[in-house]
Amino acid sequence: MSTERTAGGRVRLVLAHVSIYLAALVFASPLIYAVFSAMKPNNEMFSSPPRLVGSQLKWTNFIEVFTYGPFITYLLNSLFVAVTGTLLVLAISSTAAFAFARLRWKGREAVFLLFLATLMVPAEVVMIPMYTLMDWFGWINSYQALIIPFAFSAFGTFLLRQFYRGIPYELDEAARVDGAGSVRIYWSVILPLSRSALAVLAVFTFLGFWNSYLWPLIVTVDYSTLGTLPVGLATFSSQQGTRWDLQMAAAVISMLPTTILVIALQKHLVKGIAMAGLGGR
């Protein structure tokens, strides 16, 4: 009986691994196709029947991307907007979450519900009011317009609040006995224990800024100077035609920073999602 159980367990283990590898291959297949398509000649992008590998591997497509237009400018703009916006969201969301989770003040729950209700408003609905506000501030075609409107994240505040509520309140009381105020508790007690949750929010926020297309398209006038990557990818299409090979190569290059970020913070992401209330608890 023990031998049969051991054999059955091994079979199930093998089947589980095979299923995982097949699922990984299915999810990775679009990325694999994109990488090989980025190295195809432009006239073979839509060949019939479709082929994974073109007649030649044009590695020069990745170099030509940087000479076709101000691609470096697009890349640096996206990097600046994403990093700055992420830091602002982390600072604002963490302090707001601390106020909602660890401080006691009148009307706290009502204000939090009102704050949370903004998640139900589609971003497209507030585009015109936001544009009008940016125009009133004189921020059209500026980095401020690309960053500030999304620096106040209800999702980020909710995520961190859920995590903060799981930290024992006895730590706050012990710190207050030692003479620490709210600011010291936030900086020396709560933040060091929230690295995983902050990593989760950082990745989600960075991806949001990095992949944003509609708002930069609306609020930017001079794309050659302030254009971001999603907007810059559209410049490979013109009246003379579309350089699909270069557009695909640029898309592959644009995926590298987010891929590196996710891989670097993978351990924190798994731990943070599990502990911040998004892991099924």
GROMACS .gro file of C-alpha atoms in nm:
model
  281
    1MET     CA    1   0.000   0.000   0.000
    2SER     CA    2   0.277   0.243   0.088
    3THR     CA    3   0.449   0.174  -0.247
    4GLU     CA    4   0.124   0.241  -0.436
    5ARG     CA    5   0.068   0.563  -0.244
    6THR     CA    6   0.424   0.676  -0.316
    7ALA     CA    7   0.385   0.599  -0.687
    8GLY     CA    8   0.049   0.779  -0.698
    9GLY     CA    9   0.202   1.080  -0.523
   10ARG     CA   10   0.484   1.095  -0.775
   11VAL     CA   11   0.241   1.076  -1.067
   12ARG     CA   12   0.035   1.361  -0.924
   13LEU     CA   13   0.352   1.563  -0.866
   14VAL     CA   14   0.465   1.509  -1.226
   15LEU     CA   15   0.121   1.601  -1.360
   16ALA     CA   16   0.117   1.914  -1.142
   17HIS     CA   17   0.457   2.022  -1.275
   18VAL     CA   18   0.359   1.954  -1.636
   19SER     CA   19   0.039   2.156  -1.589
   20ILE     CA   20   0.232   2.445  -1.442
   21TYR     CA   21   0.485   2.445  -1.726
   22LEU     CA   22   0.211   2.429  -1.988
   23ALA     CA   23   0.025   2.718  -1.823
   24ALA     CA   24   0.348   2.919  -1.805
   25LEU     CA   25   0.412   2.851  -2.174
   26VAL     CA   26   0.061   2.965  -2.267
   27PHE     CA   27   0.097   3.290  -2.073
   28ALA     CA   28   0.450   3.350  -2.203
   29SER     CA   29   0.371   3.273  -2.568
   30PRO     CA   30   0.257   3.630  -2.657
   31LEU     CA   31   0.580   3.769  -2.509
   32ILE     CA   32   0.788   3.513  -2.699
   33TYR     CA   33   0.607   3.599  -3.022
   34ALA     CA   34   0.658   3.971  -2.959
   35VAL     CA   35   1.034   3.927  -2.910
   36PHE     CA   36   1.076   3.729  -3.232
   37SER     CA   37   0.845   3.967  -3.421
   38ALA     CA   38   1.065   4.256  -3.313
   39MET     CA   39   1.347   4.096  -3.511
   40LYS     CA   40   1.151   4.035  -3.832
   41PRO     CA   41   1.178   4.246  -4.150
   42ASN     CA   42   0.890   4.493  -4.174
   43ASN     CA   43   0.737   4.325  -4.482
   44GLU     CA   44   0.711   3.992  -4.299
   45MET     CA   45   0.518   4.112  -3.992
   46PHE     CA   46   0.183   3.998  -4.132
   47SER     CA   47   0.296   3.707  -4.346
   48SER     CA   48   0.045   3.430  -4.413
   49PRO     CA   49   0.060   3.175  -4.263
   50PRO     CA   50   0.204   3.345  -3.953
   51ARG     CA   51   0.559   3.246  -3.867
   52LEU     CA   52   0.735   3.277  -3.534
   53VAL     CA   53   1.076   3.352  -3.689
   54GLY     CA   54   1.126   3.566  -3.997
   55SER     CA   55   1.358   3.499  -4.287
   56GLN     CA   56   1.631   3.676  -4.089
   57LEU     CA   57   1.686   3.794  -3.732
   58LYS     CA   58   1.726   4.172  -3.757
   59TRP     CA   59   1.888   4.263  -3.425
   60THR     CA   60   1.948   4.605  -3.578
   61ASN     CA   61   1.578   4.684  -3.525
   62PHE     CA   62   1.653   4.748  -3.157
   63ILE     CA   63   1.924   4.996  -3.256
   64GLU     CA   64   1.723   5.164  -3.530
   65VAL     CA   65   1.447   5.240  -3.278
   66PHE     CA   66   1.674   5.500  -3.117
   67THR     CA   67   1.750   5.670  -3.449
   68TYR     CA   68   1.395   5.672  -3.589
   69GLY     CA   69   1.274   5.940  -3.347
   70PRO     CA   70   1.331   6.084  -2.998
   71PHE     CA   71   1.285   5.742  -2.841
   72ILE     CA   72   1.540   5.813  -2.566
   73THR     CA   73   1.338   6.122  -2.472
   74TYR     CA   74   1.022   5.913  -2.450
   75LEU     CA   75   1.204   5.658  -2.236
   76LEU     CA   76   1.351   5.915  -1.998
   77ASN     CA   77   1.019   6.100  -1.968
   78SER     CA   78   0.834   5.780  -1.880
   79LEU     CA   79   1.103   5.686  -1.630
   80PHE     CA   80   1.093   6.029  -1.464
   81VAL     CA   81   0.712   6.041  -1.450
   82ALA     CA   82   0.680   5.683  -1.325
   83VAL     CA   83   0.949   5.712  -1.055
   84THR     CA   84   0.839   6.055  -0.933
   85GLY     CA   85   0.472   5.960  -0.938
   86THR     CA   86   0.539   5.636  -0.753
   87LEU     CA   87   0.736   5.814  -0.479
   88LEU     CA   88   0.458   6.070  -0.437
   89VAL     CA   89   0.190   5.801  -0.418
   90LEU     CA   90   0.391   5.606  -0.160
   91ALA     CA   91   0.439   5.917   0.054
   92ILE     CA   92   0.079   6.039   0.034
   93SER     CA   93  -0.091   5.699   0.057
   94SER     CA   94   0.121   5.580   0.349
   95THR     CA   95   0.052   5.893   0.556
   96ALA     CA   96  -0.320   5.890   0.471
   97ALA     CA   97  -0.343   5.519   0.551
   98PHE     CA   98  -0.171   5.581   0.884
   99ALA     CA   99  -0.428   5.847   0.970
  100PHE     CA  100  -0.717   5.616   0.876
  101ALA     CA  101  -0.577   5.305   1.044
  102ARG     CA  102  -0.381   5.412   1.352
  103LEU     CA  103  -0.519   5.750   1.460
  104ARG     CA  104  -0.856   5.805   1.624
  105TRP     CA  105  -1.047   6.116   1.518
  106LYS     CA  106  -1.409   6.212   1.474
  107GLY     CA  107  -1.562   6.121   1.138
  108ARG     CA  108  -1.275   5.894   1.040
  109GLU     CA  109  -1.488   5.612   0.899
  110ALA     CA  110  -1.721   5.848   0.710
  111VAL     CA  111  -1.429   6.029   0.548
  112PHE     CA  112  -1.268   5.697   0.458
  113LEU     CA  113  -1.589   5.572   0.292
  114LEU     CA  114  -1.612   5.895   0.094
  115PHE     CA  115  -1.247   5.859  -0.002
  116LEU     CA  116  -1.302   5.497  -0.103
  117ALA     CA  117  -1.608   5.586  -0.312
  118THR     CA  118  -1.381   5.763  -0.561
  119LEU     CA  119  -1.270   5.417  -0.678
  120MET     CA  120  -1.610   5.371  -0.839
  121VAL     CA  121  -1.566   5.675  -1.064
  122PRO     CA  122  -1.413   5.577  -1.403
  123ALA     CA  123  -1.101   5.769  -1.493
  124GLU     CA  124  -1.252   5.872  -1.829
  125VAL     CA  125  -1.531   6.060  -1.648
  126VAL     CA  126  -1.291   6.301  -1.477
  127MET     CA  127  -1.065   6.361  -1.777
  128ILE     CA  128  -1.235   6.685  -1.882
  129PRO     CA  129  -1.253   6.832  -1.528
  130MET     CA  130  -0.889   6.738  -1.470
  131TYR     CA  131  -0.786   6.899  -1.798
  132THR     CA  132  -0.977   7.216  -1.708
  133LEU     CA  133  -0.806   7.222  -1.369
  134MET     CA  134  -0.462   7.171  -1.522
  135ASP     CA  135  -0.534   7.453  -1.768
  136TRP     CA  136  -0.640   7.679  -1.481
  137PHE     CA  137  -0.311   7.605  -1.304
  138GLY     CA  138  -0.119   7.666  -1.626
  139TRP     CA  139   0.020   7.313  -1.618
  140ILE     CA  140  -0.078   7.198  -1.967
  141ASN     CA  141   0.222   7.039  -2.140
  142SER     CA  142   0.420   6.998  -1.818
  143TYR     CA  143   0.544   6.722  -1.590
  144GLN     CA  144   0.313   6.845  -1.316
  145ALA     CA  145   0.008   6.763  -1.526
  146LEU     CA  146   0.142   6.414  -1.594
  147ILE     CA  147   0.210   6.336  -1.227
  148ILE     CA  148   0.005   6.539  -0.978
  149PRO     CA  149  -0.352   6.431  -1.075
  150PHE     CA  150  -0.268   6.067  -0.998
  151ALA     CA  151  -0.056   6.125  -0.687
  152PHE     CA  152  -0.360   6.079  -0.460
  153SER     CA  153  -0.447   5.710  -0.483
  154ALA     CA  154  -0.756   5.579  -0.306
  155PHE     CA  155  -0.649   5.226  -0.393
  156GLY     CA  156  -0.305   5.279  -0.241
  157THR     CA  157  -0.454   5.425   0.075
  158PHE     CA  158  -0.697   5.134   0.107
  159LEU     CA  159  -0.421   4.878   0.048
  160LEU     CA  160  -0.189   5.024   0.310
  161ARG     CA  161  -0.473   5.084   0.557
  162GLN     CA  162  -0.561   4.716   0.546
  163PHE     CA  163  -0.199   4.627   0.611
  164TYR     CA  164  -0.158   4.880   0.893
  165ARG     CA  165  -0.466   4.746   1.069
  166GLY     CA  166  -0.292   4.408   1.093
  167ILE     CA  167   0.001   4.553   1.287
  168PRO     CA  168  -0.051   4.510   1.665
  169TYR     CA  169  -0.162   4.832   1.836
  170GLU     CA  170   0.054   4.736   2.134
  171LEU     CA  171   0.353   4.860   1.933
  172ASP     CA  172   0.199   5.208   1.917
  173GLU     CA  173   0.125   5.205   2.288
  174ALA     CA  174   0.477   5.093   2.373
  175ALA     CA  175   0.622   5.368   2.156
  176ARG     CA  176   0.399   5.630   2.319
  177VAL     CA  177   0.512   5.514   2.663
  178ASP     CA  178   0.868   5.583   2.547
  179GLY     CA  179   0.763   5.934   2.450
  180ALA     CA  180   0.716   5.889   2.076
  181GLY     CA  181   0.454   6.096   1.898
  182SER     CA  182   0.244   6.001   1.596
  183VAL     CA  183   0.507   6.110   1.346
  184ARG     CA  184   0.777   5.907   1.520
  185ILE     CA  185   0.550   5.602   1.537
  186TYR     CA  186   0.474   5.632   1.167
  187TRP     CA  187   0.839   5.670   1.070
  188SER     CA  188   1.010   5.432   1.313
  189VAL     CA  189   0.745   5.166   1.378
  190ILE     CA  190   0.492   5.141   1.096
  191LEU     CA  191   0.706   5.207   0.788
  192PRO     CA  192   0.981   4.952   0.868
  193LEU     CA  193   0.712   4.684   0.910
  194SER     CA  194   0.538   4.778   0.584
  195ARG     CA  195   0.809   4.719   0.326
  196SER     CA  196   0.623   4.435   0.155
  197ALA     CA  197   0.298   4.631   0.126
  198LEU     CA  198   0.488   4.936   0.003
  199ALA     CA  199   0.659   4.717  -0.259
  200VAL     CA  200   0.319   4.594  -0.384
  201LEU     CA  201   0.188   4.949  -0.410
  202ALA     CA  202   0.511   5.067  -0.575
  203VAL     CA  203   0.484   4.804  -0.850
  204PHE     CA  204   0.114   4.869  -0.918
  205THR     CA  205   0.169   5.245  -0.923
  206PHE     CA  206   0.479   5.229  -1.141
  207LEU     CA  207   0.295   5.011  -1.392
  208GLY     CA  208   0.003   5.254  -1.393
  209PHE     CA  209   0.222   5.554  -1.471
  210TRP     CA  210   0.441   5.361  -1.715
  211ASN     CA  211   0.150   5.227  -1.922
  212SER     CA  212  -0.068   5.540  -1.912
  213TYR     CA  213  -0.164   5.651  -2.261
  214LEU     CA  214  -0.488   5.851  -2.269
  215TRP     CA  215  -0.400   6.122  -2.015
  216PRO     CA  216  -0.048   6.196  -2.153
  217LEU     CA  217  -0.200   6.207  -2.502
  218ILE     CA  218  -0.455   6.468  -2.389
  219VAL     CA  219  -0.244   6.688  -2.165
  220THR     CA  220   0.078   6.692  -2.370
  221VAL     CA  221   0.120   6.930  -2.664
  222ASP     CA  222   0.487   6.892  -2.755
  223TYR     CA  223   0.526   6.514  -2.781
  224SER     CA  224   0.888   6.537  -2.896
  225THR     CA  225   0.981   6.699  -2.564
  226LEU     CA  226   0.733   6.566  -2.306
  227GLY     CA  227   0.598   6.256  -2.478
  228THR     CA  228   0.600   5.931  -2.282
  229LEU     CA  229   0.658   5.581  -2.416
  230PRO     CA  230   0.295   5.480  -2.483
  231VAL     CA  231   0.246   5.802  -2.680
  232GLY     CA  232   0.583   5.760  -2.847
  233LEU     CA  233   0.494   5.412  -2.971
  234ALA     CA  234   0.217   5.567  -3.179
  235THR     CA  235   0.470   5.785  -3.364
  236PHE     CA  236   0.594   5.482  -3.556
  237SER     CA  237   0.270   5.513  -3.757
  238SER     CA  238   0.260   5.796  -4.012
  239GLN     CA  239   0.104   5.887  -4.346
  240GLN     CA  240   0.392   5.711  -4.520
  241GLY     CA  241   0.307   5.385  -4.343
  242THR     CA  242   0.376   5.204  -4.019
  243ARG     CA  243   0.710   5.059  -3.918
  244TRP     CA  244   0.566   4.757  -3.743
  245ASP     CA  245   0.909   4.604  -3.688
  246LEU     CA  246   1.039   4.912  -3.506
  247GLN     CA  247   0.714   4.955  -3.316
  248MET     CA  248   0.736   4.597  -3.190
  249ALA     CA  249   1.104   4.642  -3.100
  250ALA     CA  250   1.019   4.960  -2.908
  251ALA     CA  251   0.738   4.777  -2.727
  252VAL     CA  252   0.979   4.502  -2.622
  253ILE     CA  253   1.228   4.761  -2.494
  254SER     CA  254   0.951   4.937  -2.301
  255MET     CA  255   0.869   4.612  -2.120
  256LEU     CA  256   1.220   4.572  -1.978
  257PRO     CA  257   1.202   4.824  -1.686
  258THR     CA  258   0.872   4.686  -1.553
  259THR     CA  259   0.992   4.327  -1.594
  260ILE     CA  260   1.312   4.402  -1.401
  261LEU     CA  261   1.111   4.579  -1.129
  262VAL     CA  262   0.871   4.287  -1.083
  263ILE     CA  263   1.155   4.033  -1.073
  264ALA     CA  264   1.353   4.242  -0.823
  265LEU     CA  265   1.055   4.280  -0.590
  266GLN     CA  266   0.908   3.933  -0.643
  267LYS     CA  267   0.956   3.813  -0.283
  268HIS     CA  268   0.811   4.133  -0.140
  269LEU     CA  269   0.518   4.114  -0.382
  270VAL     CA  270   0.416   3.764  -0.275
  271LYS     CA  271   0.450   3.847   0.093
  272GLY     CA  272   0.283   4.186   0.061
  273ILE     CA  273  -0.019   4.059  -0.132
  274ALA     CA  274  -0.068   3.779   0.119
  275MET     CA  275  -0.049   4.014   0.418
  276ALA     CA  276  -0.230   4.319   0.281
  277GLY     CA  277  -0.571   4.161   0.247
  278LEU     CA  278  -0.545   4.073  -0.124
  279GLY     CA  279  -0.443   3.712  -0.078
  280GLY     CA  280  -0.784   3.569   0.001
  281ARG     CA  281  -0.801   3.655   0.372
   0.00000   0.00000   0.00000
